[in-house]
PDB file of C-alpha atoms in Angstrom:
ATOM      1  CA  MET A 296     102.125  -5.329 106.025  1.00 35.00           C
ATOM      2  CA  ARG A 297      98.734  -5.002 104.378  1.00 40.00           C
ATOM      3  CA  ALA A 298      98.335  -6.599 100.973  1.00 41.00           C
ATOM      4  CA  GLU A 299      97.178  -4.202  98.276  1.00 48.00           C
ATOM      5  CA  HIS A 300      94.309  -5.138  96.012  1.00 48.00           C
ATOM      6  CA  HIS A 301      95.035  -4.851  92.297  1.00 51.00           C
ATOM      7  CA  PRO A 302      92.262  -5.984  89.935  1.00 50.00           C
ATOM      8  CA  GLU A 303      93.568  -8.002  87.016  1.00 52.00           C
ATOM      9  CA  SER A 304      91.099  -6.313  84.681  1.00 58.00           C
ATOM     10  CA  PRO A 305      89.448  -3.099  85.921  1.00 69.00           C
ATOM     11  CA  ALA A 306      85.768  -2.874  85.078  1.00 68.00           C
ATOM     12  CA  ALA A 307      84.854  -1.223  81.804  1.00 81.00           C
ATOM     13  CA  PRO A 308      83.316   2.223  82.343  1.00 89.00           C
ATOM     14  CA  ARG A 309      79.612   2.093  83.150  1.00 94.00           C
ATOM     15  CA  GLU A 310      77.326   5.028  82.371  1.00 95.00           C
ATOM     16  CA  ASP A 311      73.976   6.006  83.834  1.00 94.00           C
ATOM     17  CA  LEU A 312      71.629   8.970  84.287  1.00 96.00           C
ATOM     18  CA  VAL A 313      70.774  10.142  87.798  1.00 96.00           C
ATOM     19  CA  ARG A 314      67.713  12.346  88.353  1.00 95.00           C
ATOM     20  CA  VAL A 315      68.071  15.174  90.893  1.00 95.00           C
ATOM     21  CA  GLU A 316      65.894  18.024  92.138  1.00 88.00           C
ATOM     22  CA  GLY A 317      64.781  20.609  89.611  1.00 86.00           C
ATOM     23  CA  GLY A 318      64.110  18.048  86.884  1.00 88.00           C
ATOM     24  CA  TYR A 319      67.777  17.659  86.022  1.00 95.00           C
ATOM     25  CA  GLU A 320      69.346  14.420  84.870  1.00 97.00           C
ATOM     26  CA  LEU A 321      73.069  13.950  85.452  1.00 98.00           C
ATOM     27  CA  TRP A 322      75.302  11.806  83.277  1.00 98.00           C
ATOM     28  CA  VAL A 323      77.417   9.600  85.582  1.00 98.00           C
ATOM     29  CA  GLN A 324      80.277   7.223  84.812  1.00 98.00           C
ATOM     30  CA  GLU A 325      82.049   4.770  87.120  1.00 97.00           C
ATOM     31  CA  SER A 326      85.117   2.727  86.267  1.00 97.00           C
ATOM     32  CA  GLY A 327      88.126   0.985  87.756  1.00 97.00           C
ATOM     33  CA  ASP A 328      88.145  -1.473  90.645  1.00 97.00           C
ATOM     34  CA  LEU A 329      84.524  -1.666  91.773  1.00 94.00           C
ATOM     35  CA  ALA A 330      85.682  -3.427  94.965  1.00 95.00           C
ATOM     36  CA  GLY A 331      88.134  -0.627  95.770  1.00 97.00           C
ATOM     37  CA  SER A 332      87.508   2.456  97.873  1.00 97.00           C
ATOM     38  CA  PRO A 333      85.414   4.997  95.926  1.00 98.00           C
ATOM     39  CA  VAL A 334      86.982   8.191  94.561  1.00 98.00           C
ATOM     40  CA  LEU A 335      84.644  10.999  93.531  1.00 98.00           C
ATOM     41  CA  LEU A 336      86.252  13.377  91.010  1.00 98.00           C
ATOM     42  CA  VAL A 337      84.499  16.764  91.192  1.00 98.00           C
ATOM     43  CA  MET A 338      85.205  18.868  88.113  1.00 96.00           C
ATOM     44  CA  GLY A 339      85.276  22.667  87.910  1.00 93.00           C
ATOM     45  CA  ALA A 340      82.787  25.190  86.563  1.00 91.00           C
ATOM     46  CA  ALA A 341      81.404  24.821  83.048  1.00 87.00           C
ATOM     47  CA  SER A 342      83.364  21.585  82.616  1.00 91.00           C
ATOM     48  CA  ALA A 343      82.060  18.085  81.939  1.00 94.00           C
ATOM     49  CA  GLY A 344      83.290  15.081  83.879  1.00 96.00           C
ATOM     50  CA  VAL A 345      85.202  13.776  80.871  1.00 95.00           C
ATOM     51  CA  ALA A 346      87.586  16.719  81.248  1.00 95.00           C
ATOM     52  CA  TRP A 347      89.452  14.612  83.820  1.00 96.00           C
ATOM     53  CA  PRO A 348      92.492  13.167  81.981  1.00 93.00           C
ATOM     54  CA  GLU A 349      91.892   9.583  80.900  1.00 93.00           C
ATOM     55  CA  ALA A 350      95.342   8.538  82.134  1.00 94.00           C
ATOM     56  CA  LEU A 351      94.581   9.851  85.628  1.00 96.00           C
ATOM     57  CA  VAL A 352      91.205   8.112  85.767  1.00 96.00           C
ATOM     58  CA  ALA A 353      92.771   4.852  84.550  1.00 96.00           C
ATOM     59  CA  ARG A 354      95.601   4.991  87.071  1.00 97.00           C
ATOM     60  CA  LEU A 355      93.235   5.700  89.958  1.00 97.00           C
ATOM     61  CA  GLY A 356      91.099   2.846  88.703  1.00 97.00           C
ATOM     62  CA  ARG A 357      93.843   0.326  89.430  1.00 96.00           C
ATOM     63  CA  ARG A 358      92.941   0.573  93.124  1.00 96.00           C
ATOM     64  CA  HIS A 359      89.746   2.592  93.314  1.00 98.00           C
ATOM     65  CA  ARG A 360      86.174   2.754  92.123  1.00 98.00           C
ATOM     66  CA  VAL A 361      86.310   6.030  90.208  1.00 98.00           C
ATOM     67  CA  VAL A 362      83.194   8.159  89.740  1.00 98.00           C
ATOM     68  CA  VAL A 363      82.866  11.195  87.468  1.00 98.00           C
ATOM     69  CA  TRP A 364      79.775  13.048  86.331  1.00 98.00           C
ATOM     70  CA  ASP A 365      78.663  16.013  84.265  1.00 97.00           C
ATOM     71  CA  HIS A 366      77.476  18.925  86.379  1.00 96.00           C
ATOM     72  CA  ARG A 367      74.126  20.425  85.515  1.00 96.00           C
ATOM     73  CA  ASP A 368      74.377  22.468  82.303  1.00 94.00           C
ATOM     74  CA  THR A 369      77.459  20.628  81.058  1.00 93.00           C
ATOM     75  CA  GLY A 370      78.169  17.604  78.868  1.00 94.00           C
ATOM     76  CA  ARG A 371      75.270  15.156  78.640  1.00 95.00           C
ATOM     77  CA  SER A 372      73.456  16.418  81.725  1.00 96.00           C
ATOM     78  CA  THR A 373      70.327  18.570  81.502  1.00 95.00           C
ATOM     79  CA  ARG A 374      70.858  22.194  80.468  1.00 92.00           C
ATOM     80  CA  ALA A 375      68.075  24.362  81.842  1.00 91.00           C
ATOM     81  CA  PHE A 376      69.421  26.964  84.276  1.00 92.00           C
ATOM     82  CA  ASP A 377      67.080  29.729  83.089  1.00 89.00           C
ATOM     83  CA  GLU A 378      64.026  27.517  83.693  1.00 92.00           C
ATOM     84  CA  HIS A 379      65.338  25.830  86.844  1.00 91.00           C
ATOM     85  CA  PRO A 380      68.024  28.003  88.510  1.00 93.00           C
ATOM     86  CA  TYR A 381      70.100  26.588  91.347  1.00 94.00           C
ATOM     87  CA  ALA A 382      72.897  27.445  93.776  1.00 93.00           C
ATOM     88  CA  LEU A 383      76.367  25.973  94.159  1.00 93.00           C
ATOM     89  CA  ARG A 384      75.068  24.196  97.259  1.00 94.00           C
ATOM     90  CA  ASP A 385      72.671  22.323  94.959  1.00 95.00           C
ATOM     91  CA  LEU A 386      75.626  21.190  92.844  1.00 96.00           C
ATOM     92  CA  ALA A 387      77.261  19.868  96.014  1.00 96.00           C
ATOM     93  CA  GLY A 388      73.988  18.081  96.781  1.00 97.00           C
ATOM     94  CA  ASP A 389      74.206  16.475  93.347  1.00 97.00           C
ATOM     95  CA  ALA A 390      77.395  14.747  94.489  1.00 98.00           C
ATOM     96  CA  VAL A 391      75.446  13.156  97.336  1.00 98.00           C
ATOM     97  CA  ALA A 392      72.704  12.116  94.910  1.00 97.00           C
ATOM     98  CA  VAL A 393      75.320  10.459  92.700  1.00 98.00           C
ATOM     99  CA  LEU A 394      76.722   8.543  95.669  1.00 98.00           C
ATOM    100  CA  ASP A 395      73.214   7.472  96.688  1.00 97.00           C
ATOM    101  CA  ALA A 396      72.383   6.295  93.172  1.00 97.00           C
ATOM    102  CA  LEU A 397      75.528   4.154  93.072  1.00 97.00           C
ATOM    103  CA  GLY A 398      75.004   2.770  96.563  1.00 97.00           C
ATOM    104  CA  ILE A 399      78.184   4.386  97.911  1.00 98.00           C
ATOM    105  CA  ASP A 400      78.144   5.377 101.583  1.00 98.00           C
ATOM    106  CA  ARG A 401      81.431   7.294 101.697  1.00 98.00           C
ATOM    107  CA  ALA A 402      84.041   8.340  99.149  1.00 98.00           C
ATOM    108  CA  HIS A 403      87.349  10.137  98.786  1.00 98.00           C
ATOM    109  CA  ALA A 404      86.390  13.474  97.176  1.00 98.00           C
ATOM    110  CA  VAL A 405      88.799  15.316  94.860  1.00 98.00           C
ATOM    111  CA  GLY A 406      87.752  18.804  93.772  1.00 97.00           C
ATOM    112  CA  MET A 407      89.349  21.079  91.200  1.00 95.00           C
ATOM    113  CA  SER A 408      88.520  24.787  90.863  1.00 92.00           C
ATOM    114  CA  MET A 409      84.746  25.129  91.485  1.00 93.00           C
ATOM    115  CA  GLY A 410      84.880  21.448  92.382  1.00 96.00           C
ATOM    116  CA  GLY A 411      87.051  22.495  95.323  1.00 95.00           C
ATOM    117  CA  TYR A 412      84.243  24.792  96.500  1.00 94.00           C
ATOM    118  CA  LEU A 413      81.786  21.927  96.206  1.00 97.00           C
ATOM    119  CA  VAL A 414      83.993  19.593  98.237  1.00 97.00           C
ATOM    120  CA  GLN A 415      84.229  22.274 100.942  1.00 96.00           C
ATOM    121  CA  LEU A 416      80.424  22.431 100.988  1.00 96.00           C
ATOM    122  CA  LEU A 417      80.328  18.647 101.294  1.00 97.00           C
ATOM    123  CA  LEU A 418      82.667  18.892 104.284  1.00 97.00           C
ATOM    124  CA  LEU A 419      80.277  21.380 105.891  1.00 95.00           C
ATOM    125  CA  ASP A 420      76.954  19.755 105.015  1.00 96.00           C
ATOM    126  CA  HIS A 421      77.727  16.050 104.517  1.00 97.00           C
ATOM    127  CA  PRO A 422      80.981  15.190 106.340  1.00 97.00           C
ATOM    128  CA  ASP A 423      79.665  11.691 107.028  1.00 98.00           C
ATOM    129  CA  ARG A 424      79.766  10.932 103.270  1.00 98.00           C
ATOM    130  CA  LEU A 425      83.497  11.609 102.841  1.00 98.00           C
ATOM    131  CA  LEU A 426      86.528   9.424 103.526  1.00 98.00           C
ATOM    132  CA  SER A 427      88.902  12.273 102.672  1.00 98.00           C
ATOM    133  CA  ALA A 428      88.972  15.584 100.819  1.00 98.00           C
ATOM    134  CA  THR A 429      91.608  16.784  98.343  1.00 97.00           C
ATOM    135  CA  LEU A 430      91.392  20.309  96.897  1.00 96.00           C
ATOM    136  CA  PHE A 431      93.529  21.960  94.224  1.00 92.00           C
ATOM    137  CA  CYS A 432      93.404  24.926  91.849  1.00 88.00           C
ATOM    138  CA  THR A 433      90.716  26.416  94.073  1.00 88.00           C
ATOM    139  CA  GLY A 434      90.137  28.894  96.901  1.00 85.00           C
ATOM    140  CA  ALA A 435      88.336  29.252 100.201  1.00 84.00           C
ATOM    141  CA  LEU A 436      84.557  29.576 100.213  1.00 82.00           C
ATOM    142  CA  PRO A 437      83.368  33.203 100.167  1.00 77.00           C
ATOM    143  CA  GLY A 438      83.183  34.470 103.741  1.00 74.00           C
ATOM    144  CA  ALA A 439      85.592  31.896 105.147  1.00 74.00           C
ATOM    145  CA  PRO A 440      88.144  33.231 107.682  1.00 75.00           C
ATOM    146  CA  GLY A 441      91.164  34.537 105.822  1.00 69.00           C
ATOM    147  CA  GLU A 442      89.400  34.257 102.456  1.00 69.00           C
ATOM    148  CA  GLU A 443      90.080  37.940 101.696  1.00 72.00           C
ATOM    149  CA  GLU A 444      93.825  37.323 102.069  1.00 75.00           C
ATOM    150  CA  VAL A 445      93.935  34.723  99.287  1.00 75.00           C
ATOM    151  CA  PRO A 446      95.084  36.212  95.946  1.00 78.00           C
ATOM    152  CA  GLY A 447      92.306  36.444  93.385  1.00 79.00           C
ATOM    153  CA  PRO A 448      92.339  35.582  89.659  1.00 84.00           C
ATOM    154  CA  SER A 449      94.752  37.449  87.403  1.00 89.00           C
ATOM    155  CA  GLU A 450      93.554  40.323  85.234  1.00 93.00           C
ATOM    156  CA  GLU A 451      94.221  38.174  82.170  1.00 94.00           C
ATOM    157  CA  LEU A 452      91.960  35.412  83.481  1.00 91.00           C
ATOM    158  CA  LEU A 453      89.211  37.850  84.501  1.00 92.00           C
ATOM    159  CA  ALA A 454      89.286  39.350  81.003  1.00 93.00           C
ATOM    160  CA  LEU A 455      88.940  35.885  79.497  1.00 92.00           C
ATOM    161  CA  TRP A 456      86.046  35.001  81.800  1.00 89.00           C
ATOM    162  CA  ALA A 457      84.252  38.170  80.692  1.00 89.00           C
ATOM    163  CA  SER A 458      83.861  36.575  77.243  1.00 90.00           C
ATOM    164  CA  LEU A 459      82.862  33.147  78.587  1.00 85.00           C
ATOM    165  CA  GLY A 460      79.311  32.996  77.207  1.00 81.00           C
ATOM    166  CA  GLU A 461      79.818  34.922  73.962  1.00 86.00           C
ATOM    167  CA  PRO A 462      78.619  33.133  70.812  1.00 87.00           C
ATOM    168  CA  ARG A 463      81.415  31.461  68.847  1.00 89.00           C
ATOM    169  CA  ASP A 464      81.594  28.890  66.092  1.00 90.00           C
ATOM    170  CA  GLU A 465      83.171  25.528  66.913  1.00 90.00           C
ATOM    171  CA  ALA A 466      86.668  26.500  65.797  1.00 93.00           C
ATOM    172  CA  ALA A 467      86.620  29.740  67.787  1.00 93.00           C
ATOM    173  CA  GLU A 468      85.165  27.986  70.836  1.00 92.00           C
ATOM    174  CA  LEU A 469      87.922  25.386  70.698  1.00 94.00           C
ATOM    175  CA  ASP A 470      90.555  28.132  70.475  1.00 96.00           C
ATOM    176  CA  TRP A 471      88.958  29.914  73.457  1.00 94.00           C
ATOM    177  CA  ARG A 472      89.035  26.767  75.593  1.00 94.00           C
ATOM    178  CA  VAL A 473      92.683  26.042  74.802  1.00 96.00           C
ATOM    179  CA  GLU A 474      93.575  29.644  75.633  1.00 97.00           C
ATOM    180  CA  HIS A 475      91.674  29.301  78.904  1.00 94.00           C
ATOM    181  CA  TRP A 476      93.742  26.268  79.857  1.00 94.00           C
ATOM    182  CA  ARG A 477      96.929  28.142  78.894  1.00 96.00           C
ATOM    183  CA  VAL A 478      96.093  31.012  81.222  1.00 94.00           C
ATOM    184  CA  LEU A 479      95.117  28.639  84.027  1.00 90.00           C
ATOM    185  CA  ASN A 480      98.395  26.776  83.501  1.00 91.00           C
ATOM    186  CA  GLY A 481     100.393  29.864  84.423  1.00 89.00           C
ATOM    187  CA  GLY A 482     103.956  30.462  83.319  1.00 88.00           C
ATOM    188  CA  GLN A 483     105.981  28.168  85.564  1.00 91.00           C
ATOM    189  CA  VAL A 484     105.525  24.839  83.772  1.00 91.00           C
ATOM    190  CA  PRO A 485     105.375  23.996  80.042  1.00 96.00           C
ATOM    191  CA  PHE A 486     101.975  24.087  78.375  1.00 96.00           C
ATOM    192  CA  ASP A 487     101.093  21.524  75.689  1.00 96.00           C
ATOM    193  CA  ALA A 488      98.444  23.233  73.570  1.00 97.00           C
ATOM    194  CA  ALA A 489      97.950  20.148  71.384  1.00 97.00           C
ATOM    195  CA  GLU A 490      97.180  17.993  74.422  1.00 95.00           C
ATOM    196  CA  PHE A 491      94.496  20.371  75.666  1.00 95.00           C
ATOM    197  CA  ARG A 492      93.064  20.839  72.177  1.00 96.00           C
ATOM    198  CA  THR A 493      92.597  17.061  71.947  1.00 96.00           C
ATOM    199  CA  LEU A 494      91.018  17.042  75.416  1.00 94.00           C
ATOM    200  CA  GLU A 495      88.518  19.753  74.505  1.00 94.00           C
ATOM    201  CA  GLN A 496      87.677  18.059  71.220  1.00 95.00           C
ATOM    202  CA  GLN A 497      86.751  14.993  73.282  1.00 94.00           C
ATOM    203  CA  VAL A 498      84.688  17.139  75.661  1.00 93.00           C
ATOM    204  CA  ILE A 499      82.793  18.749  72.766  1.00 92.00           C
ATOM    205  CA  ALA A 500      82.186  15.353  71.148  1.00 94.00           C
ATOM    206  CA  HIS A 501      80.926  14.012  74.501  1.00 94.00           C
ATOM    207  CA  GLY A 502      78.442  16.860  74.961  1.00 90.00           C
ATOM    208  CA  GLY A 503      77.378  16.918  71.331  1.00 84.00           C
ATOM    209  CA  SER A 504      77.667  20.680  70.982  1.00 78.00           C
ATOM    210  CA  PRO A 505      80.343  23.388  71.192  1.00 78.00           C
ATOM    211  CA  ASP A 506      77.715  25.891  72.413  1.00 73.00           C
ATOM    212  CA  ALA A 507      79.127  27.928  75.296  1.00 67.00           C
ATOM    213  CA  SER A 508      75.918  29.738  76.280  1.00 63.00           C
ATOM    214  CA  SER A 509      75.201  27.395  79.194  1.00 65.00           C
ATOM    215  CA  ALA A 510      78.710  27.906  80.559  1.00 69.00           C
ATOM    216  CA  THR A 511      77.564  31.058  82.360  1.00 82.00           C
ATOM    217  CA  ALA A 512      75.084  29.051  84.469  1.00 89.00           C
ATOM    218  CA  HIS A 513      77.683  28.208  87.104  1.00 87.00           C
ATOM    219  CA  ALA A 514      78.885  31.818  87.176  1.00 84.00           C
ATOM    220  CA  ARG A 515      75.309  32.905  87.960  1.00 87.00           C
ATOM    221  CA  ALA A 516      74.756  30.252  90.623  1.00 86.00           C
ATOM    222  CA  GLY A 517      75.288  31.716  94.097  1.00 76.00           C
ATOM    223  CA  THR A 518      76.299  29.719  97.158  1.00 68.00           C
TER     224      THR A 518
END
């Protein structure tokens, strides 16, 4: 029976900036057991890395070296899509750049929503950098066999996305984000609006601005 490694005191989160093609700098944070197997948490579109629940990151950190980062045009990373446009494949390449910067050869990749697309691209383009791949709340890449048979977003969600980049003050933006999470949550399990409001307040504080104009960058980025 193999003994499991449990660090007595997981490392305090460490932050850094990683420069990637196009003049972008990405905010990166690693935490947990730095001697454990790396876990790369790949967040969805228009969402900063700190949107991953703190409790989840902490629990993974008991056994793993956990890495999160802000995609281009989110959080504390560079926001400049209009000057330096990119494709989703470039965002997947950013994950490789993050691994390189941290000296990580291979990692378990976990992708949510658009992050699931990016992990699929990593499986296609950089399979040698992954230990495993876990996808949820996502779909098949456009053009994949059977992709047309997968149900698309609901009309309610599409209507909400249509207002994604509209100007809003901080209070209205916060309300919009909580409503977005409610719709994504669906109707089968309870939804705690207060929990997600607190989460988005932390995300806004992390990025320093409630401005949603850059949120459309990922919607405009093709594969």
